[in-house]
Amino acid sequence: MIPLEKIPVPEPKPDAPFATTLVDRNFFFPSLKALLGAADFSKAGDRNAGLAAPVEVTREAARHILSGLTLAFLHDHPLTDDHGRIDDVMRVNYAIDRVEFDRIATLTLGELKNYLLRAEGPAVEAVGRALTGVMAAALAKLCDTHELIAIARKIHRPTRARTQIGLPGTLSSRLQPNHPTDDPRGVALLVYAGLSLGSGDAIIGLNPAVDTVESTGAMLRHLDALRRRTGAPTQICVLSHVRTQMECLRRGDPVEILFQSLAGTGATLTGEFDVTIELLDAASALMHERGPIREAQQFFYFETGQGSEFTYGKHHGIDMATTEALCYGLARRYDPFMVNNVTGFIGPETHLDNFEMIISNLQDHFMGKLLGLPMGMAPCYTLHSQITLEGQQMATQLLAAAGSNFYMDVCLNTDRMLAYFDTSGHDDQTLREIHGRTPAPEYLDWAITRGIFARGPDGSIQRGPHWGDPRIFCESDAEYDELRRVTPSFPDFTHAGPRPAEHISRELKFHQAAAREAIASELDPSRMPGIAFREIATRATSKAAHLNSPILGALLGAESRAALGPETSRIQIAAADGLSAEAIHHNVGELVPVLLEGLAAHGITTGQPLLARYGRVKLAEDIAALLDCELVILLIGERPGGTALASRSLSAYLCYRVPSDVCSGTTQFEYSVISNIYSGGLPPLEAASVILEKSLAILHHRAAGNRLEELAA
């Protein structure tokens, strides 16, 4: 890797306007950032940021100008942050093949698109190594659906750990056995279910309910034991923060593939994800030294998706597609084993409907593949958006045609911990059969020996006699029944060809519909009669405004702001509906009184609890600043999951205001999170004890989040 400070980047230049006249109409764009934003398809995040073109004719005028810009022009005009500086993410993007760039620098974007459509795969790949993320994003904005697919499918980017994924003719999957409480039994069943469907040849990767060294290490050892028990040739990963995984690796836990989410601006990467280029460089060095899969040629797993920079308010006036492409330029530095795109995960403030999700996924796959990455795709959605299962399936078919390396296997499309909807093992197998793909060769050989797949008389790969039967990994029916008992949203596991049986589909769709209703529910204080709340209001004045603009729910309205002032309490408890008022109605009445009693028993002063309608997580910061308290415990309804019961899931965000002597006088906030609080996950009475223990640790160590875990360890 080129040292960061030695990557050459042109000096920033003042913004210059762009103008054109088309059919007697004048069009004007004040800056390159504005031009790039206006040239893209209209998406909710860019509309909310004021970057999308107001009408289609303006968008086409922007594309007309963009098509005539040369690669040299884009190279010489790096995009800057809000202070006019080049951040580290932009700098890393300039680590390009200089010889190839000099060869193509004079091409306009329109000429480059024509060249790539005519060229063979190796020539396309060579061009990609010479492009920055901004160039790739600009090119994507000029491509229609066929062009995004036609160019991307020419590129193959195989990588190797225990298995080799991304080979021509293959389609792999990441098996995601998430469980709301990290119950090892439920995780085991979801692993067995995925393996029986032929999933997991890319990786078995679990998002932990709790991000600590102890819990991450325990899950790594559990997944390793399951892999060894089944004999599946694959690799494992627990998707904790990279710092947590590095500590696990130092302790000797089986960190086989190292995960981290990435962002396309330095302010988001460092300020929100707590990651720097230096940290990733150190993680790379540690894996080279201690990574347990010695035959692995790559070992990083990155996750990205359009919109996080906007959601955090740190996009610097850069549109979502361009910041996403900058993520890919950063990921390229580390030659990752896999990159997974989860555009659609955030919600309607970034992608409102099926079209916005589908076109963004096609762009992301195109940009990532062009920049040299092993792209897997997870076209996904949450129930508070207007994206549907049918839209997701349209995206997967198009992306399979474009050559996606892998998809997710989230059992029956329903993530039991993260409360969103992704592709399933049934989807993966359906796509394999439609498009003539197979799993990774090492995995396929193993799956044939287990009867999961079989070779037909003509050599073709077919579903075998044990396909879709997780019982083959259990020692008895009693063991299988016990695993099923502790696994939510697992109604049955019968099939119709490569698809779930009809009665399962109907049950799942009904629960989705019921869970969507929870989003429309309104907060009702009378349903929590035992708590004397002080009611406050955010700047969101309606449900629609609340769902589509995250900043409104993060700030108090003028009247509430005027009513609050500094108090003497150390901790303030607040409740907000978030994305499910039902979560507040069903949990807070039990949780808050017990939590208040526990804090009082430890001599911790608390203010009278607050109740906010249309609130977001960042509202905790506004409350902490106004009340001058050390810690805000914000109880908030999370997005509804896959069942009517899971729509009542609550999370506790413990927002700590870092003292000035710790953060050099700048107001900063750190978060610890306790999630999945409801009767089917962490019961509210038990959650009160967990929140109390974590709050005491925060006050004692004067830290939260990753810093708290490091100090506590």
XYZ file of C-alpha atoms in Angstrom:
713
model
C 0.000 0.000 0.000
C 1.201 3.492 -0.808
C 1.635 5.514 2.408
C -1.277 7.900 2.714
C 0.868 11.032 2.706
C 2.623 9.948 -0.511
C -0.511 9.641 -2.644
C -0.436 12.616 -5.036
C -3.634 14.677 -5.150
C -4.095 17.960 -7.081
C -4.596 21.094 -5.030
C -8.256 22.028 -4.501
C -9.621 24.670 -6.856
C -12.392 27.213 -6.335
C -15.865 26.133 -7.419
C -16.534 26.900 -11.060
C -20.035 27.006 -12.557
C -21.280 24.929 -15.485
C -23.790 26.183 -18.024
C -25.291 25.055 -21.302
C -28.065 26.010 -23.701
C -30.187 23.239 -25.168
C -33.108 23.963 -27.536
C -33.195 27.626 -26.484
C -33.214 26.773 -22.762
C -30.438 27.823 -20.429
C -29.205 25.545 -17.650
C -26.822 26.499 -14.856
C -25.081 24.464 -12.155
C -22.991 26.366 -9.586
C -20.340 23.686 -8.917
C -19.066 20.240 -9.817
C -20.826 18.781 -6.759
C -24.104 20.332 -7.904
C -23.593 19.008 -11.435
C -22.898 15.476 -10.195
C -25.970 15.537 -7.964
C -28.278 16.848 -10.672
C -27.056 14.255 -13.188
C -28.209 11.276 -11.122
C -31.637 9.678 -10.973
C -33.808 11.368 -8.387
C -33.474 9.633 -4.993
C -34.878 10.591 -1.618
C -31.509 11.248 0.014
C -30.381 13.574 -2.756
C -33.760 15.315 -2.764
C -33.564 15.834 0.992
C -30.022 17.170 0.593
C -31.106 19.594 -2.152
C -28.866 17.917 -4.735
C -31.353 16.183 -7.073
C -32.482 17.872 -10.270
C -36.004 19.306 -9.812
C -37.231 18.003 -13.182
C -36.103 15.480 -15.767
C -35.045 18.042 -18.366
C -32.627 19.588 -15.870
C -31.222 16.157 -15.123
C -30.624 15.504 -18.821
C -28.949 18.903 -19.216
C -26.593 18.005 -16.358
C -25.805 14.680 -18.035
C -25.151 16.496 -21.302
C -22.485 18.638 -19.616
C -21.059 15.727 -17.638
C -20.701 13.608 -20.784
C -18.357 16.227 -22.250
C -16.000 16.484 -19.258
C -12.652 14.744 -19.582
C -11.158 12.365 -17.067
C -8.283 14.818 -16.702
C -10.741 17.519 -15.627
C -12.279 15.299 -12.958
C -8.806 14.272 -11.825
C -7.705 17.877 -11.452
C -10.797 18.913 -9.471
C -10.928 16.753 -6.327
C -14.031 17.194 -4.197
C -13.434 18.746 -0.788
C -15.083 18.724 2.631
C -17.090 21.582 4.121
C -13.857 23.425 4.951
C -12.368 23.151 1.478
C -9.953 20.388 2.445
C -9.200 17.032 0.845
C -10.023 14.325 3.373
C -8.293 10.965 3.688
C -11.002 9.036 1.836
C -10.643 11.313 -1.191
C -6.855 11.044 -0.987
C -6.926 7.232 -0.987
C -9.057 7.344 -4.135
C -6.120 8.900 -6.006
C -3.980 5.771 -5.591
C -4.591 4.795 -9.238
C -2.673 3.195 -12.099
C -0.906 6.302 -13.376
C 0.324 4.742 -16.620
C -3.181 3.672 -17.624
C -4.637 6.999 -16.528
C -2.213 8.927 -18.730
C -3.408 6.794 -21.645
C -7.087 7.629 -21.149
C -6.920 11.077 -19.489
C -8.051 13.017 -22.549
C -11.173 10.920 -23.064
C -14.488 12.507 -22.213
C -16.870 10.517 -20.035
C -19.067 9.934 -23.065
C -16.115 8.603 -25.051
C -15.077 6.415 -22.121
C -18.567 4.889 -21.929
C -18.472 4.063 -25.626
C -15.024 2.480 -25.214
C -16.116 0.297 -22.281
C -19.199 -0.920 -24.133
C -16.995 -2.025 -27.049
C -14.069 -3.385 -25.014
C -13.429 -6.891 -23.714
C -13.204 -7.679 -20.021
C -9.418 -7.300 -19.465
C -9.439 -3.858 -21.089
C -12.392 -2.779 -18.933
C -10.595 -3.976 -15.804
C -7.446 -2.073 -16.787
C -9.410 1.164 -17.171
C -11.036 0.655 -13.783
C -7.646 0.591 -12.065
C -7.025 4.103 -13.400
C -10.254 5.669 -12.130
C -11.120 7.441 -8.908
C -14.480 6.957 -7.248
C -15.685 10.314 -8.552
C -14.930 9.259 -12.124
C -16.733 5.940 -11.696
C -19.777 7.671 -10.209
C -19.889 10.255 -12.986
C -19.777 7.462 -15.558
C -22.555 5.533 -13.805
C -24.851 8.557 -14.069
C -24.577 8.388 -17.866
C -25.501 4.694 -18.110
C -28.942 3.208 -18.535
C -29.960 -0.152 -17.066
C -28.664 -2.242 -19.971
C -25.335 -0.401 -19.944
C -24.846 -0.790 -16.188
C -25.368 -4.534 -16.636
C -23.475 -4.997 -19.924
C -20.258 -3.375 -18.691
C -20.288 -4.888 -15.198
C -20.821 -8.462 -16.424
C -17.530 -8.295 -18.379
C -15.572 -8.008 -15.137
C -14.625 -10.987 -12.983
C -12.946 -10.463 -9.638
C -12.313 -13.838 -7.962
C -10.873 -13.928 -4.436
C -9.712 -16.777 -2.210
C -9.834 -17.781 1.434
C -10.834 -21.427 2.097
C -13.136 -21.095 -0.891
C -12.668 -19.194 -4.111
C -15.611 -16.958 -4.909
C -16.362 -14.802 -7.939
C -15.289 -17.339 -10.569
C -17.205 -17.271 -13.880
C -20.293 -19.456 -13.669
C -20.566 -19.273 -9.886
C -22.902 -17.447 -7.521
C -22.032 -17.525 -3.838
C -23.803 -16.448 -0.669
C -23.097 -15.003 2.733
C -24.993 -16.989 5.360
C -26.249 -14.527 8.006
C -27.528 -16.412 11.112
C -28.495 -13.340 13.166
C -30.412 -13.974 16.383
C -31.953 -11.223 18.571
C -30.160 -12.450 21.707
C -27.177 -14.285 20.156
C -28.631 -17.536 21.487
C -26.116 -20.197 20.351
C -28.957 -22.656 19.716
C -30.819 -20.283 17.420
C -27.586 -19.368 15.635
C -26.867 -23.073 15.118
C -30.274 -23.723 13.554
C -29.910 -20.790 11.158
C -26.432 -21.996 10.167
C -27.750 -25.514 9.559
C -30.709 -24.172 7.587
C -28.454 -22.066 5.373
C -25.928 -24.808 4.734
C -28.729 -27.203 3.815
C -29.837 -24.730 1.129
C -26.322 -24.601 -0.308
C -25.620 -21.195 1.220
C -22.571 -19.907 3.041
C -19.824 -20.679 0.528
C -18.691 -17.045 0.673
C -18.822 -16.788 4.449
C -20.840 -17.473 7.568
C -21.118 -13.952 8.945
C -23.095 -12.987 12.042
C -24.079 -9.488 13.169
C -23.812 -9.682 16.961
C -26.543 -8.348 19.209
C -23.822 -7.058 21.569
C -20.503 -5.641 20.318
C -17.982 -6.532 23.041
C -14.747 -8.488 22.959
C -16.245 -11.192 25.172
C -19.451 -11.669 23.170
C -17.671 -11.416 19.823
C -15.077 -13.952 20.900
C -17.773 -16.325 22.126
C -19.653 -16.105 18.822
C -16.454 -16.600 16.810
C -15.694 -19.768 18.733
C -19.289 -20.956 18.327
C -19.280 -20.399 14.561
C -15.907 -22.099 14.300
C -17.281 -25.123 16.167
C -20.316 -25.253 13.851
C -18.096 -25.035 10.774
C -15.938 -27.877 12.048
C -18.950 -29.967 13.051
C -20.559 -29.721 9.610
C -17.265 -29.893 7.711
C -18.332 -27.020 5.449
C -15.352 -25.506 3.596
C -15.992 -21.836 4.223
C -14.872 -19.033 6.529
C -16.456 -17.268 9.491
C -16.843 -13.685 10.638
C -18.553 -11.794 13.454
C -19.395 -8.306 12.233
C -18.317 -6.328 15.289
C -16.310 -3.133 15.081
C -12.838 -3.682 13.653
C -11.248 -2.706 16.984
C -13.229 -5.426 18.746
C -12.195 -8.037 16.198
C -8.543 -7.007 16.392
C -8.578 -7.540 20.150
C -10.237 -10.927 19.643
C -7.505 -11.869 17.181
C -4.821 -10.859 19.681
C -6.522 -13.095 22.249
C -6.400 -16.060 19.909
C -10.022 -16.171 18.740
C -10.588 -17.415 15.150
C -10.885 -14.083 13.320
C -10.719 -15.557 9.816
C -12.153 -12.639 7.836
C -11.956 -9.095 9.227
C -15.085 -6.950 8.832
C -15.731 -3.212 8.824
C -18.384 -0.859 7.454
C -16.988 1.973 5.334
C -18.112 5.508 4.539
C -17.331 7.820 1.630
C -16.313 10.903 3.603
C -13.671 11.142 6.275
C -16.080 12.890 8.634
C -18.506 9.954 8.502
C -15.817 7.282 8.562
C -14.079 8.704 11.608
C -16.795 10.685 13.376
C -19.569 8.085 13.090
C -17.868 4.744 12.376
C -14.837 5.427 14.597
C -12.434 4.281 11.883
C -9.339 5.884 10.339
C -7.115 4.881 7.438
C -4.331 4.318 9.949
C -6.539 1.910 11.916
C -7.435 -0.068 8.783
C -3.759 -0.172 7.792
C -2.913 -1.520 11.258
C -5.721 -4.095 11.001
C -4.344 -5.226 7.643
C -0.878 -5.663 9.116
C -2.276 -7.626 12.070
C -4.186 -10.006 9.779
C -1.089 -10.545 7.644
C 0.745 -11.496 10.819
C -1.885 -13.541 12.678
C -4.748 -14.375 10.321
C -5.632 -18.029 10.903
C -6.373 -19.025 7.278
C -2.854 -19.244 5.919
C -3.965 -20.056 2.378
C -6.154 -16.935 2.218
C -5.130 -14.465 -0.467
C -7.569 -11.844 0.875
C -9.075 -11.384 4.333
C -11.050 -8.127 4.524
C -14.843 -7.936 4.346
C -16.276 -4.444 3.807
C -19.905 -3.373 3.853
C -21.207 -0.216 2.212
C -24.452 1.263 0.921
C -25.712 4.548 -0.428
C -26.904 7.119 2.074
C -25.021 6.870 5.377
C -23.071 10.085 4.747
C -26.305 12.004 4.152
C -28.063 10.397 7.108
C -25.281 11.561 9.436
C -25.233 15.026 7.858
C -21.600 14.635 6.780
C -21.831 14.280 3.005
C -20.214 17.695 2.310
C -22.683 18.454 -0.477
C -21.718 15.286 -2.368
C -24.510 13.077 -3.733
C -25.121 9.522 -2.521
C -23.803 7.655 -5.582
C -20.547 9.604 -5.525
C -19.909 9.101 -1.813
C -20.662 5.410 -2.332
C -18.090 5.207 -5.117
C -15.570 6.886 -2.815
C -16.149 3.986 -0.391
C -15.078 1.637 -3.166
C -11.924 3.636 -3.841
C -11.110 3.255 -0.144
C -11.917 -0.493 -0.104
C -9.658 -1.050 -3.127
C -6.643 -0.095 -1.006
C -6.992 -3.339 0.986
C -7.676 -5.913 -1.782
C -10.710 -7.294 0.121
C -12.038 -10.841 0.035
C -15.577 -9.520 -0.338
C -17.540 -6.271 -0.442
C -21.244 -6.318 0.344
C -23.528 -3.494 -0.700
C -26.649 -2.973 1.445
C -28.320 -0.048 -0.303
C -31.924 0.052 0.917
C -30.998 -0.738 4.523
C -31.382 2.810 5.889
C -34.953 3.619 4.920
C -37.121 6.125 3.060
C -34.955 9.138 3.893
C -32.421 7.773 1.369
C -34.404 5.399 -0.903
C -38.144 5.783 -0.932
C -39.406 3.118 -3.324
C -38.550 0.133 -5.489
C -37.159 2.119 -8.407
C -34.780 4.146 -6.272
C -33.477 1.002 -4.588
C -33.113 -0.976 -7.826
C -31.292 1.700 -9.838
C -28.966 2.479 -6.926
C -28.042 -1.193 -6.562
C -27.254 -1.448 -10.267
C -25.092 1.665 -10.046
C -23.299 0.407 -6.944
C -22.523 -2.965 -8.502
C -21.261 -1.262 -11.673
C -19.058 1.218 -9.795
C -17.620 -1.367 -7.422
C -16.829 -3.908 -10.132
C -15.305 -1.194 -12.347
C -13.021 -0.071 -9.523
C -11.789 -3.640 -9.106
C -13.798 -4.959 -6.175
C -15.366 -8.410 -5.547
C -18.911 -7.089 -5.272
C -21.712 -8.930 -3.567
C -25.140 -7.377 -3.432
C -27.828 -7.222 -0.780
C -30.777 -5.313 -2.261
C -32.765 -4.916 0.933
C -35.541 -2.923 2.541
C -37.175 -1.871 5.766
C -40.888 -1.789 6.439
C -41.045 1.983 6.863
C -40.054 2.462 3.205
C -42.194 1.819 0.129
C -39.833 -0.923 -1.039
C -41.349 -4.402 -1.295
C -40.276 -8.024 -1.658
C -41.197 -7.874 -5.340
C -38.907 -4.887 -5.897
C -36.116 -6.697 -4.107
C -36.577 -9.725 -6.357
C -36.449 -7.548 -9.478
C -33.144 -6.130 -8.254
C -31.654 -9.579 -7.609
C -32.546 -10.814 -11.089
C -30.953 -7.781 -12.737
C -27.860 -7.993 -10.538
C -27.469 -11.697 -11.253
C -27.449 -10.832 -14.953
C -24.797 -8.202 -14.187
C -22.544 -10.766 -12.489
C -22.848 -10.184 -8.752
C -20.350 -12.372 -6.869
C -22.702 -13.270 -4.033
C -25.981 -12.552 -2.272
C -27.080 -12.809 1.323
C -28.840 -15.762 2.878
C -31.100 -14.310 5.543
C -33.394 -17.190 6.459
C -36.828 -16.676 4.849
C -35.806 -13.078 4.011
C -36.305 -11.956 7.632
C -33.409 -10.723 9.754
C -34.346 -11.569 13.323
C -31.939 -9.108 14.920
C -31.533 -6.142 12.553
C -35.250 -6.006 11.662
C -34.877 -5.636 7.913
C -35.472 -7.833 4.875
C -32.773 -9.261 2.638
C -32.293 -12.039 0.113
C -32.660 -15.630 1.320
C -31.105 -19.008 0.600
C -34.210 -19.795 -1.432
C -33.517 -16.689 -3.524
C -29.874 -17.692 -3.988
C -30.819 -21.161 -5.255
C -33.581 -19.788 -7.491
C -31.067 -17.432 -9.110
C -28.557 -20.250 -9.555
C -31.133 -22.371 -11.350
C -32.373 -19.510 -13.557
C -28.916 -18.249 -14.509
C -27.030 -21.553 -14.578
C -24.696 -20.831 -11.640
C -23.151 -23.037 -8.962
C -21.569 -22.405 -5.555
C -17.801 -22.091 -5.129
C -16.095 -25.312 -6.327
C -14.655 -26.380 -2.948
C -18.019 -25.905 -1.278
C -19.885 -27.627 -4.102
C -17.776 -30.767 -3.735
C -18.566 -30.887 0.002
C -22.286 -30.230 -0.572
C -22.477 -33.118 -3.037
C -21.018 -35.484 -0.428
C -23.759 -34.378 2.010
C -26.554 -34.879 -0.518
C -27.349 -31.159 -0.624
C -26.519 -31.114 -4.334
C -26.152 -33.895 -6.898
C -24.711 -34.221 -10.371
C -27.216 -35.060 -13.089
C -26.533 -37.584 -15.870
C -25.392 -34.724 -18.104
C -23.066 -33.338 -15.437
C -25.414 -30.536 -14.429
C -25.787 -29.562 -10.779
C -29.178 -30.296 -9.235
C -30.726 -30.092 -5.797
C -29.916 -33.286 -3.939
C -32.069 -35.440 -1.644
C -31.035 -33.491 1.473
C -31.340 -30.006 -0.024
C -33.224 -27.769 2.396
C -33.184 -30.226 5.313
C -31.289 -28.809 8.312
C -31.952 -32.033 10.248
C -28.974 -33.639 8.509
C -26.711 -31.637 10.834
C -28.599 -32.547 14.025
C -28.003 -35.693 16.057
C -31.702 -36.218 16.753
C -35.186 -34.842 16.146
C -35.183 -33.702 19.768
C -32.133 -31.537 19.130
C -33.750 -30.065 16.017
C -36.990 -29.315 17.886
C -35.085 -27.556 20.670
C -33.207 -25.384 18.168
C -36.479 -24.465 16.475
C -38.073 -23.556 19.813
C -35.595 -20.733 20.474
C -35.517 -19.341 16.925
C -38.081 -16.631 16.106
C -39.653 -16.164 12.662
C -39.045 -19.793 11.721
C -42.572 -21.052 10.954
C -41.640 -24.128 8.955
C -39.024 -25.308 6.494
C -40.772 -27.062 3.640
C -40.179 -26.200 0.020
C -41.722 -26.086 -3.434
C -38.752 -26.623 -5.741
C -36.209 -23.916 -4.865
C -38.873 -21.735 -3.209
C -40.578 -21.794 0.223
C -43.863 -23.704 0.272
C -47.009 -21.630 -0.296
C -48.270 -21.702 3.305
C -44.924 -20.313 4.511
C -44.987 -17.477 1.978
C -48.495 -16.507 3.029
C -47.586 -16.493 6.736
C -44.448 -14.414 6.187
C -46.242 -11.859 4.016
C -49.044 -11.491 6.548
C -46.582 -10.780 9.342
C -44.818 -8.205 7.189
C -48.116 -6.473 6.565
C -48.933 -6.503 10.277
C -45.516 -5.143 11.142
C -45.878 -2.301 8.621
C -48.997 -1.235 10.528
C -46.877 -0.613 13.636
C -45.013 2.136 11.795
C -48.260 4.032 11.353
C -49.108 3.808 15.061
C -49.121 7.057 17.052
C -47.669 7.540 20.518
C -50.308 7.385 23.255
C -49.153 8.407 26.777
C -52.332 6.950 28.310
C -51.023 3.463 27.517
C -48.196 4.010 30.050
C -50.220 5.246 33.055
C -47.612 4.513 35.733
C -45.023 7.035 34.489
C -45.244 10.814 34.932
C -43.691 11.903 31.645
C -42.791 15.432 30.600
C -43.946 15.581 26.992
C -41.674 17.287 24.462
C -41.917 17.782 20.700
C -39.381 17.528 17.895
C -39.296 19.587 14.720
C -41.167 16.834 12.874
C -44.807 17.846 12.771
C -46.241 14.763 11.048
C -45.558 11.067 10.599
C -44.612 11.582 6.942
C -42.136 14.337 7.774
C -40.667 12.187 10.531
C -40.105 9.155 8.282
C -38.654 11.032 5.327
C -36.336 13.549 7.010
C -34.067 12.241 9.784
C -32.865 15.651 10.931
C -36.348 16.807 12.010
C -36.701 14.098 14.628
C -33.179 14.721 15.920
C -33.895 18.257 17.098
C -36.359 19.675 19.599
C -39.026 22.086 18.448
C -38.824 25.717 19.488
C -41.424 25.462 22.283
C -39.802 22.399 23.880
C -36.362 23.930 23.527
C -37.495 27.022 25.377
C -39.033 24.907 28.161
C -35.858 22.943 28.927
C -32.780 24.243 30.697
C -29.816 23.021 32.735
C -30.722 20.670 35.582
C -28.695 18.994 38.317
C -29.403 15.363 37.407
C -26.612 13.152 36.104
C -28.874 10.954 33.967
C -31.957 11.787 31.919
C -34.304 9.045 30.731
C -36.280 9.810 27.572
C -38.625 7.741 25.417
C -39.406 8.342 21.746
C -41.577 6.500 19.270
C -38.871 6.280 16.600
C -40.225 3.817 14.062
C -42.660 1.972 16.317
C -44.794 3.598 18.980
C -45.956 0.065 19.852
C -42.472 -0.657 21.170
C -42.895 2.176 23.682
C -46.413 1.112 24.641
C -45.434 -2.518 25.330
C -42.087 -2.108 27.132
C -41.568 1.249 28.799
C -44.225 0.777 31.478
C -42.301 -2.181 32.914
C -38.785 -1.001 32.178
C -38.641 2.623 33.363
C -39.840 2.219 36.989
C -37.336 -0.585 37.618
C -34.550 1.403 35.976
C -35.343 4.496 38.066
C -35.318 2.420 41.261
C -31.969 0.890 40.351
C -30.338 4.235 39.599
C -31.683 5.730 42.834
C -30.341 2.761 44.807
C -26.875 3.586 43.485
C -27.232 7.264 44.367
C -27.549 8.424 40.755
C -29.792 11.460 40.281
C -32.255 11.435 37.383
C -34.609 13.986 35.885
C -38.326 13.498 35.350
C -38.634 11.192 32.291
C -39.266 12.820 28.911
C -41.582 11.552 26.161
C -41.072 12.664 22.544
C -43.304 12.092 19.539
C -41.534 11.637 16.174
C -38.080 11.263 17.724
C -34.800 9.987 16.285
C -31.702 8.627 18.032
C -29.729 11.880 17.718
C -32.424 13.639 19.768
C -30.483 12.381 22.783
C -27.677 14.836 21.993
C -30.029 17.817 21.911
C -31.523 16.738 25.244
C -28.113 16.218 26.856
C -26.888 19.634 25.778
C -30.009 21.483 26.962
C -30.293 19.707 30.324
C -26.527 19.696 30.924
C -26.594 16.053 32.034
C -23.872 13.453 31.677
C -25.908 10.644 30.159
C -29.199 10.372 28.273
C -30.864 6.958 28.176
C -33.056 7.168 25.092
C -35.615 4.368 24.782
C -36.777 4.294 21.187
C -38.941 2.078 18.997
C -36.851 0.322 16.383
C -38.004 -0.477 12.886
C -40.479 -3.362 12.936
C -39.117 -6.764 12.033
C -40.593 -9.860 10.481
C -43.428 -10.653 12.884
C -46.202 -8.754 14.586
C -44.498 -9.457 17.929
C -41.097 -8.215 16.730
C -42.718 -4.914 15.751
C -42.644 -4.140 19.486
C -38.855 -4.225 19.669
C -37.268 -1.399 21.682
C -33.659 -0.214 21.867
C -31.846 1.769 24.530
C -29.297 4.251 23.208
C -27.029 5.393 26.034
C -25.728 8.761 24.854
C -22.750 9.965 26.902
C -21.612 13.589 26.739
C -17.833 13.255 26.849
C -16.275 15.657 29.411
C -14.259 18.549 28.025
C -11.068 17.370 29.737
C -11.333 14.105 27.776
C -12.178 15.534 24.337
C -10.122 18.758 24.395
C -13.022 21.135 24.896
C -15.068 20.027 21.867
C -18.559 18.708 22.610
C -18.642 15.051 21.638
C -21.067 12.205 22.222
C -20.444 8.478 22.481
C -23.087 5.743 22.315
C -23.611 2.312 23.773
C -26.634 0.399 22.496
C -28.815 -2.331 23.985
C -31.246 -3.659 21.399
C -34.070 -6.154 20.842
C -35.891 -5.309 24.077
C -39.284 -7.029 23.929
C -40.958 -10.214 25.093
C -39.447 -12.245 22.232
C -35.927 -10.939 22.796
C -34.504 -9.265 25.892
C -37.506 -8.941 28.270
C -38.051 -5.367 29.547
C -37.462 -6.211 33.225
C -34.183 -7.924 32.387
C -33.303 -5.054 30.051
C -33.642 -2.600 32.947
C -30.845 -4.434 34.777
C -28.651 -4.517 31.661
C -29.173 -0.793 31.046
C -28.419 -0.022 34.691
C -25.174 -1.993 34.615
C -24.051 -0.350 31.371
C -24.956 3.138 32.646
C -22.912 2.651 35.806
C -19.957 1.473 33.715
C -20.236 4.548 31.483
C -20.224 6.926 34.435
C -17.373 5.062 36.117
C -15.096 4.904 33.055
C -16.272 8.251 31.632
C -16.663 6.606 28.240
C -19.219 4.820 26.057
C -19.181 2.765 22.876
C -15.875 1.385 21.628
C -13.849 3.486 24.089
C -15.798 2.044 27.006
C -15.235 -1.524 25.825
C -11.499 -0.898 25.472
C -11.251 0.644 28.954
C -13.411 -2.058 30.524
C -11.329 -4.772 28.883
